[in-house]
Tab-separated table of C-alpha atoms and ligand atoms in Angstrom:
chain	number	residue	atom	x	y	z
A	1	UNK	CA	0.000	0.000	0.000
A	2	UNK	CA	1.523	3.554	-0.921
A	3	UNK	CA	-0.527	6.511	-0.530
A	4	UNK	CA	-0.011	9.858	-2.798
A	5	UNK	CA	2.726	11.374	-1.606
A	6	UNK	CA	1.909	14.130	-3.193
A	7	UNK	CA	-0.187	15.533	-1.109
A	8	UNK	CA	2.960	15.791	1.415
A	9	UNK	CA	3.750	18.324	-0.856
A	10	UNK	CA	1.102	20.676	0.465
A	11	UNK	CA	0.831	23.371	3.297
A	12	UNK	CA	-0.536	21.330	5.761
A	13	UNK	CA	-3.810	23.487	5.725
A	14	UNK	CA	-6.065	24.625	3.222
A	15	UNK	CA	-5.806	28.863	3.277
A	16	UNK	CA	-9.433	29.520	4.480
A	17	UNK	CA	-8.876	26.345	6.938
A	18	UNK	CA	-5.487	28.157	8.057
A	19	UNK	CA	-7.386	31.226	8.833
A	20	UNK	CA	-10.032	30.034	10.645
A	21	UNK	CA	-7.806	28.270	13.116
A	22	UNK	CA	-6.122	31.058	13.550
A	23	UNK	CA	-8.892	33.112	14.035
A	24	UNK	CA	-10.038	30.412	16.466
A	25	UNK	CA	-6.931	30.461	18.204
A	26	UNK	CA	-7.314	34.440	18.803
A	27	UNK	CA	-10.997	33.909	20.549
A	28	UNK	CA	-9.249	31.194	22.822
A	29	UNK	CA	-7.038	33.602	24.052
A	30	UNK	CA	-9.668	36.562	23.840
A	31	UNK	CA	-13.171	35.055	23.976
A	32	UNK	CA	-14.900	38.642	24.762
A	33	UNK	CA	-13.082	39.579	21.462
A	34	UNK	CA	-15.776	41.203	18.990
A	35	UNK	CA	-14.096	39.814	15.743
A	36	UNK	CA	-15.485	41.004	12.758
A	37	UNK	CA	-14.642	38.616	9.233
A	38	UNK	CA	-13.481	39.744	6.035
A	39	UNK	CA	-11.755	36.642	5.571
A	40	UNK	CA	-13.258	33.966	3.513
A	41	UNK	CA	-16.117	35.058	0.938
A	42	UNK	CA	-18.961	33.811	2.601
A	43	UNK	CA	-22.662	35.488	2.118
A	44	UNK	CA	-24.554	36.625	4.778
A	45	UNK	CA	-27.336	37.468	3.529
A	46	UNK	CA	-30.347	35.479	3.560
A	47	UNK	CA	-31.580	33.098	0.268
A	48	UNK	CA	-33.589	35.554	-2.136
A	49	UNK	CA	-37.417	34.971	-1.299
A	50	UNK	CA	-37.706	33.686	-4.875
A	51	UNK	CA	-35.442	31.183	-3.701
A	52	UNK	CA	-36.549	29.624	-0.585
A	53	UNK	CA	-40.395	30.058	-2.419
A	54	UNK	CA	-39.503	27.673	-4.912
A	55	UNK	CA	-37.649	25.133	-2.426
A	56	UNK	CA	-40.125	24.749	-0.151
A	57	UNK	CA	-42.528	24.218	-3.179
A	58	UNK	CA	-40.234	21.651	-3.778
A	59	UNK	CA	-40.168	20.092	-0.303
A	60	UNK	CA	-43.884	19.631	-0.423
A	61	UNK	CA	-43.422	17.651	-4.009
A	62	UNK	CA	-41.242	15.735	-2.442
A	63	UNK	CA	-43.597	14.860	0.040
A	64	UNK	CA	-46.392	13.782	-2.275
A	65	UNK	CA	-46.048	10.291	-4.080
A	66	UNK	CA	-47.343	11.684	-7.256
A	67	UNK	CA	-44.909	14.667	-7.576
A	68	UNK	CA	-42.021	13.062	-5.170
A	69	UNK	CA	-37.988	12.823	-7.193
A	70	UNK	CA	-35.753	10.121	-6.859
A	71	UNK	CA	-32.437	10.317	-8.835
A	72	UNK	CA	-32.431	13.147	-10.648
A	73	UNK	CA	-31.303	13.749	-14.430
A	74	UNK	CA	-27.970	13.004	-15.477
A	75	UNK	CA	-26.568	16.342	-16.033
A	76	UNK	CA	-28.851	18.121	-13.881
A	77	UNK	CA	-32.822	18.788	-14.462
A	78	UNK	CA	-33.542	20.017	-18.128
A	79	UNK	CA	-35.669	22.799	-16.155
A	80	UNK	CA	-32.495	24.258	-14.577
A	81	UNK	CA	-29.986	23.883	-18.043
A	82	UNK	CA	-32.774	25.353	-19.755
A	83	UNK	CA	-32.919	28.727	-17.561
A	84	UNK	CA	-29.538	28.352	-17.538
A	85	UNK	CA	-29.219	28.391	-21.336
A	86	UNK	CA	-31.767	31.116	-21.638
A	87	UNK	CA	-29.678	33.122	-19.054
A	88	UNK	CA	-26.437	33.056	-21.603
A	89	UNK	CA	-29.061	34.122	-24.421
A	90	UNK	CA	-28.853	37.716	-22.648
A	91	UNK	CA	-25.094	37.850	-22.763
A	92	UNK	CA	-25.652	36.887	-26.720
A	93	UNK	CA	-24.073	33.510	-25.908
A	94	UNK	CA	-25.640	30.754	-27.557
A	95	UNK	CA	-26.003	27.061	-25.552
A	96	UNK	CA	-27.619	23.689	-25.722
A	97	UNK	CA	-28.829	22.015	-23.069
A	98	UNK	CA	-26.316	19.362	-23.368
A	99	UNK	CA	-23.141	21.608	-22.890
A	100	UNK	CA	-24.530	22.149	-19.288
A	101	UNK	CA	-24.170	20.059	-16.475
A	102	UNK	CA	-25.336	20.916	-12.985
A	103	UNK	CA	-23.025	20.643	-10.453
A	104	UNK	CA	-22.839	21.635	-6.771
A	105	UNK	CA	-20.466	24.436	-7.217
A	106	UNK	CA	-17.241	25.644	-8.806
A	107	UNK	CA	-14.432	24.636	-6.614
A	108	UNK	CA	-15.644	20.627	-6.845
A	109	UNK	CA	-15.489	20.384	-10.615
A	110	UNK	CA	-12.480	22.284	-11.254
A	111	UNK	CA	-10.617	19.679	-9.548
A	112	UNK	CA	-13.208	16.610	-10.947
A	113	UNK	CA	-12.650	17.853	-14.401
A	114	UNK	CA	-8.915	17.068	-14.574
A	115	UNK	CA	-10.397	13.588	-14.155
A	116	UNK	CA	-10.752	13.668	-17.821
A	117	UNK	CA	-7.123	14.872	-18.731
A	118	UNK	CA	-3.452	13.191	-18.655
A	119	UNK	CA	-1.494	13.746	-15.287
A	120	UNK	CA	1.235	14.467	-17.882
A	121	UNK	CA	-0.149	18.131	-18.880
A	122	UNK	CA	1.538	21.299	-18.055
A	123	UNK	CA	-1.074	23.734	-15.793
A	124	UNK	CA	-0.429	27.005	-15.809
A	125	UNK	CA	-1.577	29.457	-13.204
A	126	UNK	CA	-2.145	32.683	-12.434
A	127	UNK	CA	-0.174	34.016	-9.376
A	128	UNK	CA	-2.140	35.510	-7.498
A	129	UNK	CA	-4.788	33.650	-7.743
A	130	UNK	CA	-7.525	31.185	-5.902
A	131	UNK	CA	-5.511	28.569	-3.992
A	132	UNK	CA	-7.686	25.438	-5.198
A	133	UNK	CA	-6.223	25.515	-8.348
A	134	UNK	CA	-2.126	25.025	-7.482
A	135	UNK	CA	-4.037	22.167	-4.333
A	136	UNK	CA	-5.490	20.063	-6.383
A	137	UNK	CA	-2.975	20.038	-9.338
A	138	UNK	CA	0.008	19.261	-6.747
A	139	UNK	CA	-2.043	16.848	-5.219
A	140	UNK	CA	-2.164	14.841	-8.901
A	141	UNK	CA	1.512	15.682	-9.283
A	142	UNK	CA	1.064	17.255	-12.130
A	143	UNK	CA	4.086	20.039	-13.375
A	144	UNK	CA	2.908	23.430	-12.904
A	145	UNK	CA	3.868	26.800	-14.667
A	146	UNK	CA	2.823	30.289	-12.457
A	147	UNK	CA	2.365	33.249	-14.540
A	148	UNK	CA	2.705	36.628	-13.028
A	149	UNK	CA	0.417	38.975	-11.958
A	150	UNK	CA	1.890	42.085	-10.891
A	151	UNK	CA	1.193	46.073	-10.411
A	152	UNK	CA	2.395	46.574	-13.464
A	153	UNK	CA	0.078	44.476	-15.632
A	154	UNK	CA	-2.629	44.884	-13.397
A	155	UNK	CA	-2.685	41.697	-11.776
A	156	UNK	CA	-4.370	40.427	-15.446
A	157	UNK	CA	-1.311	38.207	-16.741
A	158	UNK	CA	-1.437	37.399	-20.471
A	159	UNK	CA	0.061	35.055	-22.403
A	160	UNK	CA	3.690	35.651	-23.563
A	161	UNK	CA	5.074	34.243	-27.040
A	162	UNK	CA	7.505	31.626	-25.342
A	163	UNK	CA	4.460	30.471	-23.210
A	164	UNK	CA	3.302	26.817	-23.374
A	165	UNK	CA	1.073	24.443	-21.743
A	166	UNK	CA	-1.479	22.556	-21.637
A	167	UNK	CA	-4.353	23.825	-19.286
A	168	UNK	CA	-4.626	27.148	-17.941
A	169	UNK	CA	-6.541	28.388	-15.392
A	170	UNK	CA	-8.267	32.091	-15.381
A	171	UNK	CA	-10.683	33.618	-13.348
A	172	UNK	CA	-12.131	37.191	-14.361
A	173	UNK	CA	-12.873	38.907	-12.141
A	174	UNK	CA	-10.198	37.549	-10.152
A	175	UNK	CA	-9.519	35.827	-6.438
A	176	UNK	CA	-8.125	37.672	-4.789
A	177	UNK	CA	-7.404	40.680	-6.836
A	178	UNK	CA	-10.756	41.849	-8.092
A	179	UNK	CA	-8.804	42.656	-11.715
A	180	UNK	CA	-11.022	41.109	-14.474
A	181	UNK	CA	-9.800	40.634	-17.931
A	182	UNK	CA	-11.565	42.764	-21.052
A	183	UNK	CA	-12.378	41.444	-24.631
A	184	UNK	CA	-9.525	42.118	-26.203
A	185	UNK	CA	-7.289	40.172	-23.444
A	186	UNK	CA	-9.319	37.718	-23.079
A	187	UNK	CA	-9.440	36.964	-27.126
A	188	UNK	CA	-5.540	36.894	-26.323
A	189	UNK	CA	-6.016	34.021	-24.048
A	190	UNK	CA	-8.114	32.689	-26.927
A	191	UNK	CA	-6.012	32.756	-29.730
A	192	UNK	CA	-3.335	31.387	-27.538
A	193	UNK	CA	-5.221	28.348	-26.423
A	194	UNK	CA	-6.452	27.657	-29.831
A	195	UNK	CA	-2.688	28.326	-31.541
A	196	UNK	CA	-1.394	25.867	-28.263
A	197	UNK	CA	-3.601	23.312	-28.609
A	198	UNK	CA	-4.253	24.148	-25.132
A	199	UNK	CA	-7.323	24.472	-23.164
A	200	UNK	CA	-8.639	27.424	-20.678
A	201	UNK	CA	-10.291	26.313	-17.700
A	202	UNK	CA	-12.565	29.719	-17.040
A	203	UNK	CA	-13.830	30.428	-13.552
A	204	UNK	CA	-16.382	32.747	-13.945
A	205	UNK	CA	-17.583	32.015	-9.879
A	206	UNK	CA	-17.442	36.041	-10.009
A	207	UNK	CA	-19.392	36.836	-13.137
A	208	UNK	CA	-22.711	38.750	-11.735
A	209	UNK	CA	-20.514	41.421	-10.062
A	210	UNK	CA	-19.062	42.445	-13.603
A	211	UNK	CA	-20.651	45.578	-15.973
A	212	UNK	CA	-21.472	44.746	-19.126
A	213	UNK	CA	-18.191	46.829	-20.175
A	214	UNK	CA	-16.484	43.173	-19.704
A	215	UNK	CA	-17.183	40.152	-20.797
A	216	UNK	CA	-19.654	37.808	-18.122
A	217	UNK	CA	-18.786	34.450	-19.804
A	218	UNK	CA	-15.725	33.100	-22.218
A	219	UNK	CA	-18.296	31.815	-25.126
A	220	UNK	CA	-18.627	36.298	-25.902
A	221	UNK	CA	-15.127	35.392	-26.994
A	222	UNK	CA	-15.080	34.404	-30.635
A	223	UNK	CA	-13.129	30.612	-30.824
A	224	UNK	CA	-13.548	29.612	-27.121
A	225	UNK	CA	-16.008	26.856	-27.601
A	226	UNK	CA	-12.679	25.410	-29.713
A	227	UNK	CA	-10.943	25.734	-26.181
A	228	UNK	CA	-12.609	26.540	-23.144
A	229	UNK	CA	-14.574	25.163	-20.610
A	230	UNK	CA	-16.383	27.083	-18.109
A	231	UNK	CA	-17.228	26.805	-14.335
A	232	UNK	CA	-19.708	29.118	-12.504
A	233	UNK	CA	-21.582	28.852	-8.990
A	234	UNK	CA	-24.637	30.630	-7.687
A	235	UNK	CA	-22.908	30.722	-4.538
A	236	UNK	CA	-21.614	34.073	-4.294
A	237	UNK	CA	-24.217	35.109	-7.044
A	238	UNK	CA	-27.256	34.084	-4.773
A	239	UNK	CA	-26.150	33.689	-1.636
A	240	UNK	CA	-25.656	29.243	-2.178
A	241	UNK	CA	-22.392	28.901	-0.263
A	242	UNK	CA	-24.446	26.852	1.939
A	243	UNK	CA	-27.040	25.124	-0.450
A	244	UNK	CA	-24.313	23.840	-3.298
A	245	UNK	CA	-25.517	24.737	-6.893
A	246	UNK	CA	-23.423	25.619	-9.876
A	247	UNK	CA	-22.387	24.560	-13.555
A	248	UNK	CA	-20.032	23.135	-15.812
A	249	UNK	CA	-19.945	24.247	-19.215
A	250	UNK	CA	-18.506	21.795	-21.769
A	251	UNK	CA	-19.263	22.797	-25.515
A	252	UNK	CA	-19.961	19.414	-27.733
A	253	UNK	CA	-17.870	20.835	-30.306
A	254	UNK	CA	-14.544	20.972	-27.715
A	255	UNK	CA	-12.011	17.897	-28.713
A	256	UNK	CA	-8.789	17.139	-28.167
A	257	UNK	CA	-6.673	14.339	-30.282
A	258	UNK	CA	-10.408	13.706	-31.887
A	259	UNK	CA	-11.967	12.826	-28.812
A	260	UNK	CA	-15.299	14.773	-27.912
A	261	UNK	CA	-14.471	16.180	-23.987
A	262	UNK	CA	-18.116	16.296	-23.537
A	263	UNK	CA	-18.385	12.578	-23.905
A	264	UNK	CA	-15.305	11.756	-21.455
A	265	UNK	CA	-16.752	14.360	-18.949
A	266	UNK	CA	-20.447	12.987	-19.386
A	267	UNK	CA	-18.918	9.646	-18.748
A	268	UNK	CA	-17.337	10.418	-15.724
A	269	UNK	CA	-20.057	12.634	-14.240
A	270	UNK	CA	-22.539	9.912	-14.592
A	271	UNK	CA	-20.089	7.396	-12.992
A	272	UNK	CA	-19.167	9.099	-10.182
A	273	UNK	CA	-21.766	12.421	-9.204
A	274	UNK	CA	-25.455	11.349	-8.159
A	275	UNK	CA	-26.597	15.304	-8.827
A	276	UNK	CA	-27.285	18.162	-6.772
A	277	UNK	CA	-31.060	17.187	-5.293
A	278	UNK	CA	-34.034	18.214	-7.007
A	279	UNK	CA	-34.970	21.147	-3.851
A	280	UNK	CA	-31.901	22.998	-4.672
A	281	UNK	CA	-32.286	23.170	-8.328
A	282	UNK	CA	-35.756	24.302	-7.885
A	283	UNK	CA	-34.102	26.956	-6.098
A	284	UNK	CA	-31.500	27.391	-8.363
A	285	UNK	CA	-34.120	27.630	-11.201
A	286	UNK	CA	-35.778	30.576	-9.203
A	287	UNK	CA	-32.254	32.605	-9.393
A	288	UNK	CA	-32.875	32.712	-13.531
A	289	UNK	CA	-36.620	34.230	-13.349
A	290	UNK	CA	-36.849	37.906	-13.620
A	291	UNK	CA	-37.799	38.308	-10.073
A	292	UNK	CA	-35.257	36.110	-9.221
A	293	UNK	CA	-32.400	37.944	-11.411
A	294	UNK	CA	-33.694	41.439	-9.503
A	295	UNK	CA	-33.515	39.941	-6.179
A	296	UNK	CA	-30.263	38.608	-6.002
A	297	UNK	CA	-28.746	41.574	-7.967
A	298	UNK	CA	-30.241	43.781	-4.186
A	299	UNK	CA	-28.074	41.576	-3.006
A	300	UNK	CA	-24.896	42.042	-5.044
A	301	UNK	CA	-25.506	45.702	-5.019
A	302	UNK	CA	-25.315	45.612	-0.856
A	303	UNK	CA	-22.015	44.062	-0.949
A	304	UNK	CA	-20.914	46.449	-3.576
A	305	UNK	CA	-21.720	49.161	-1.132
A	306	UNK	CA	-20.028	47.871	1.364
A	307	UNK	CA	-16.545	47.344	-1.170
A	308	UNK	CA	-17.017	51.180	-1.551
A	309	UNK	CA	-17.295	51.752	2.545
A	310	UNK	CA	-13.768	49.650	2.189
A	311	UNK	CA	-11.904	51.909	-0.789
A	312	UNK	CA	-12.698	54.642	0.988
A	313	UNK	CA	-11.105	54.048	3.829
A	314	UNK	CA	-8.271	52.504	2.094
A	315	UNK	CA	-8.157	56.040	0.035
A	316	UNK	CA	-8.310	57.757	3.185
A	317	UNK	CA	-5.483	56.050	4.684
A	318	UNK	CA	-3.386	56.523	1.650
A	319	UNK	CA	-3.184	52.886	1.386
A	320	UNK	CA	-2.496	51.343	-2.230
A	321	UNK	CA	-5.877	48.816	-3.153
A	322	UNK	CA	-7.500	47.597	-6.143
A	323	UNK	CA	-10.806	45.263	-6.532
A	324	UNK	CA	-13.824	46.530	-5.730
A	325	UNK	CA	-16.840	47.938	-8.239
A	326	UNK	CA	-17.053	44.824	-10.082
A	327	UNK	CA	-15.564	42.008	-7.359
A	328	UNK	CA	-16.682	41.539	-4.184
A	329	UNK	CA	-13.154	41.790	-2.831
A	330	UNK	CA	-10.286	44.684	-2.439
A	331	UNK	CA	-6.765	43.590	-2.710
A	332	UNK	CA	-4.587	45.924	-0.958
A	333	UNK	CA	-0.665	46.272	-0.686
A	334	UNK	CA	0.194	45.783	3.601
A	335	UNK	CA	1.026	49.099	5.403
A	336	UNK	CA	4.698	49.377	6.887
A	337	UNK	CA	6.304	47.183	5.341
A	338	UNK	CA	4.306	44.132	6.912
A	339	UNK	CA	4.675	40.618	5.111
A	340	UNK	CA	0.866	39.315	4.420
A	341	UNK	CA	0.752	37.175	7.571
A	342	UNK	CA	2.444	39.402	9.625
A	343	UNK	CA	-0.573	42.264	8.762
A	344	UNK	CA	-2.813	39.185	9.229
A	345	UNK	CA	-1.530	39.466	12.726
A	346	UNK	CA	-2.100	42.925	13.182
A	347	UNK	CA	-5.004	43.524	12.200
A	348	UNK	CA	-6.302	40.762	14.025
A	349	UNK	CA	-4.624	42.097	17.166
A	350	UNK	CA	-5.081	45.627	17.136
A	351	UNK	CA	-8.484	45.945	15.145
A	352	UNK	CA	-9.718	42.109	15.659
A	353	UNK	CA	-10.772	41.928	12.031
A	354	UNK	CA	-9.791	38.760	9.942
A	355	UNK	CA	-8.593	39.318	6.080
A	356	UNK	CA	-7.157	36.922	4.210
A	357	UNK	CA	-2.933	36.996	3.575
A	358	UNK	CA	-1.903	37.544	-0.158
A	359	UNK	CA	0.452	35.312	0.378
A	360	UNK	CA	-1.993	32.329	0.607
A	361	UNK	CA	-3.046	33.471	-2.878
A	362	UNK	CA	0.845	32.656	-4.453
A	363	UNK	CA	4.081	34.238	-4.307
A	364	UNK	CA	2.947	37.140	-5.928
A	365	UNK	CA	0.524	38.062	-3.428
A	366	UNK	CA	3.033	38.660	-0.731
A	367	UNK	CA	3.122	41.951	0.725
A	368	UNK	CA	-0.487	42.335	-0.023
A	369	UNK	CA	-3.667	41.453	1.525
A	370	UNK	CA	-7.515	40.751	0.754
A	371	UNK	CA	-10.182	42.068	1.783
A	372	UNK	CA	-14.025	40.513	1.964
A	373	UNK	CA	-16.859	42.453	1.053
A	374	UNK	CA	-19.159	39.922	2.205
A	375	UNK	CA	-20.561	41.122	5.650
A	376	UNK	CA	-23.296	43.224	6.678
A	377	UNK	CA	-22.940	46.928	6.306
A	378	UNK	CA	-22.587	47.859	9.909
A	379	UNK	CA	-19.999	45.267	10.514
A	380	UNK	CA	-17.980	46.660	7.714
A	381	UNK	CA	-18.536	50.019	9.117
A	382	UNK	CA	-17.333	49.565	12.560
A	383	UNK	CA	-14.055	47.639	10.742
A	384	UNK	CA	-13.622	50.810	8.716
A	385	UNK	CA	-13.865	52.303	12.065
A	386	UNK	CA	-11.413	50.312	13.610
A	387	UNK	CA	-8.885	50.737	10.608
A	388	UNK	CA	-9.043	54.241	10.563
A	389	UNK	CA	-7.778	54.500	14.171
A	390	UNK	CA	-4.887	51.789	14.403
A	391	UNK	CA	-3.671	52.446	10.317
A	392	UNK	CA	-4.036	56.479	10.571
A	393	UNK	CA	-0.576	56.082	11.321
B	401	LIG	C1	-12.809	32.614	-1.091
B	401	LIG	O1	-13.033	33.271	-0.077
B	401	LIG	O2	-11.883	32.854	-1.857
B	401	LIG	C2	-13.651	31.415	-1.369
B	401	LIG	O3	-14.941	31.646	-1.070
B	401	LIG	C3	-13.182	30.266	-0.583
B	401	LIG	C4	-13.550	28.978	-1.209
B	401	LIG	O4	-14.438	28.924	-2.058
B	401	LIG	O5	-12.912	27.980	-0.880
């Protein structure tokens, strides 16, 4: 018996995990502490009404023999990839059915999907960028390539001529940094992946928070269902962090050495993912009807508020940030000189507010640290608060 050793390779915790133990650790020691989290990006608002209508109409169907579920549709209810489909008609992206398959969020089939491809590929990764995708690649062993993303270039790396691998990994607008990639860079990333023979995993776990000035999905790019495959969750978009509901987009056109991905990823869905059950993707449904789209965008537009409450401050304090207005998070370079967990620290300390280190987002995110817009308003007030007197240096 040998296990992976691989997975020696890792930090012994997950980032988020890391974090919260930490933060643990500090109430141990301080258990009157008020600690107020912009750490991991986790909703706190409530489920949209639409939402929690349309599950507990689907509680009582499960209830009734004639209108109870069992197993649910392969690739999620035709309901669901239907609104789903219809929802990419807005963004002039055209669907079928069959390129979607329900899943119960991003993060799970970003690492399932590489289920389908050699552990001899090249991945290359953004740096910064969300942690799960440099995990679960090291935990396969596979080789990985870390492209920069810097000040200078906006924390948006693009491809360079001498660049080559096999899958890449963007997410627009990013984690941590807020940056999200235009048309014209993402067509970039495009034509690269099409001239590589490469393909672009997209995380688009972000994608309600963007204006329509950028582009929402990777199909508004022309060539990308030649290349890309696309991940999205409702779980920052309507509040499902703790429900589970998102999708997998896999054009049927999308082939590699004349094999049809859809097929291989249809195969191993089927073998080894029962679904997401039929309540949620009621509620998931809900999320796609017009009252469902206004609802959750009351929601997004709260958060956004609270991102501004946060760059002001930042501006206030002269402190260098980014993020924001279309991301739910602001990525902002430490005061004095602090490395990312050493302002972790501090701020923890002084102001007892959890962030989340920019080092734990890569090598390029040291000396820089991330900031949460996900809390209520007067939480995020009182941090502001609690900045301005201990960083008014
Ligand atoms: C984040 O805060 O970056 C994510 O919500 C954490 C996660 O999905 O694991």
């Amino acid at each position: 018996m040998n296990i992976n050793e691989n997975f020696l390779t890792l930090q012994k915790n997950y980032l988020f995990s890391e974090v919260q133990k930490r933060k643990e650790a500090y109430l141990k020691k301080h258990p009157d502490a008020d600690v107020i989290s912009l750490g991991i990006g986790d909703v706190t608002l409530p489920l949209a009404p639409v939402v929690i209508e349309a599950m507990h109409h689907g509680v009582d169907e499960m209830a009734d023999k004639k209108s109870f579920h069992g197993y649910g549709e392969e690739q999620g209810y035709l309901f669901l990839r239907d609104a789903i489909r219809k929802y990419y008609e807005k963004k002039n992206v055209t669907l079928e059915n069959a390129e979607i398959f329900i899943s119960d969020g991003a993060k799970s089939d970003l690492g399932n999907m590489l289920d389908i491809f050699s552990i001899d590929n090249t991945i290359i990764i953004p740096d910064p960028v969300y942690p799960v995708y440099v995990d679960i690649n090291q935990m396969a062993g596979r080789k990985i390539i870390f492209i920069h993303g810097t000040k200078e270039n906006g924390f948006l790396p693009m491809p360079q001529e001498d660049l080559n691998g096999d899958i890449v990994y963007l997410c627009s607008p990013n984690n941590p940094t807020g940056a999200a990639y235009n048309r014209k860079q993402l067509q970039a990333w495009v034509d690269w992946a099409n001239d590589h023979s490469a393909i672009i995993f997209y995380d688009a776990a972000y994608e309600a928070f963007l204006t329509q000035a950028y582009p929402s999905s990777i199909y508004e790019i022309e060539g990308a269902k030649q290349c890309a495959i696309e991940f999205c969750s409702l779980s920052k978009t309507a509040g499902f962090t703790g429900v589970r509901c998102g999708y997998t987009i896999v054009p049927l056109a999308l082939e590699k050495d004349h094999v049809l991905l859809h097929d291989l990823w249809l195969r191993r869905q089927s073998t080894k993912f029962n679904g997401v059950s039929y309540i949620v993707q009621r509620g998931a449904q809900a999320v796609f009807t017009p009252v469902g789209q206004q609802q959750i965008q009351e929601a997004i537009t709260y958060y956004l508020e609270n991102t501004e409450m946060i760059t002001k401050t930042l501006k206030d304090l002269g402190i260098w940030h980014i993020g924001g207005k279309i991301s739910p998070y602001i990525w902002m370079a430490c005061p004095k000189g602090f490395t990312s967990w050493e302002f972790f620290d501090y701020l923890l300390d002084k102001c007892q507010i959890v962030g989340t280190p920019g080092a734990g987002f890569g090598k390029q995110g040291e000396g820089y640290f991330r900031l949460s817009a996900f809390q209520d308003h007067d939480k995020v007030y009182e941090a502001m608060l609690r900045m301005i007197a201990h960083l008014g240096f």
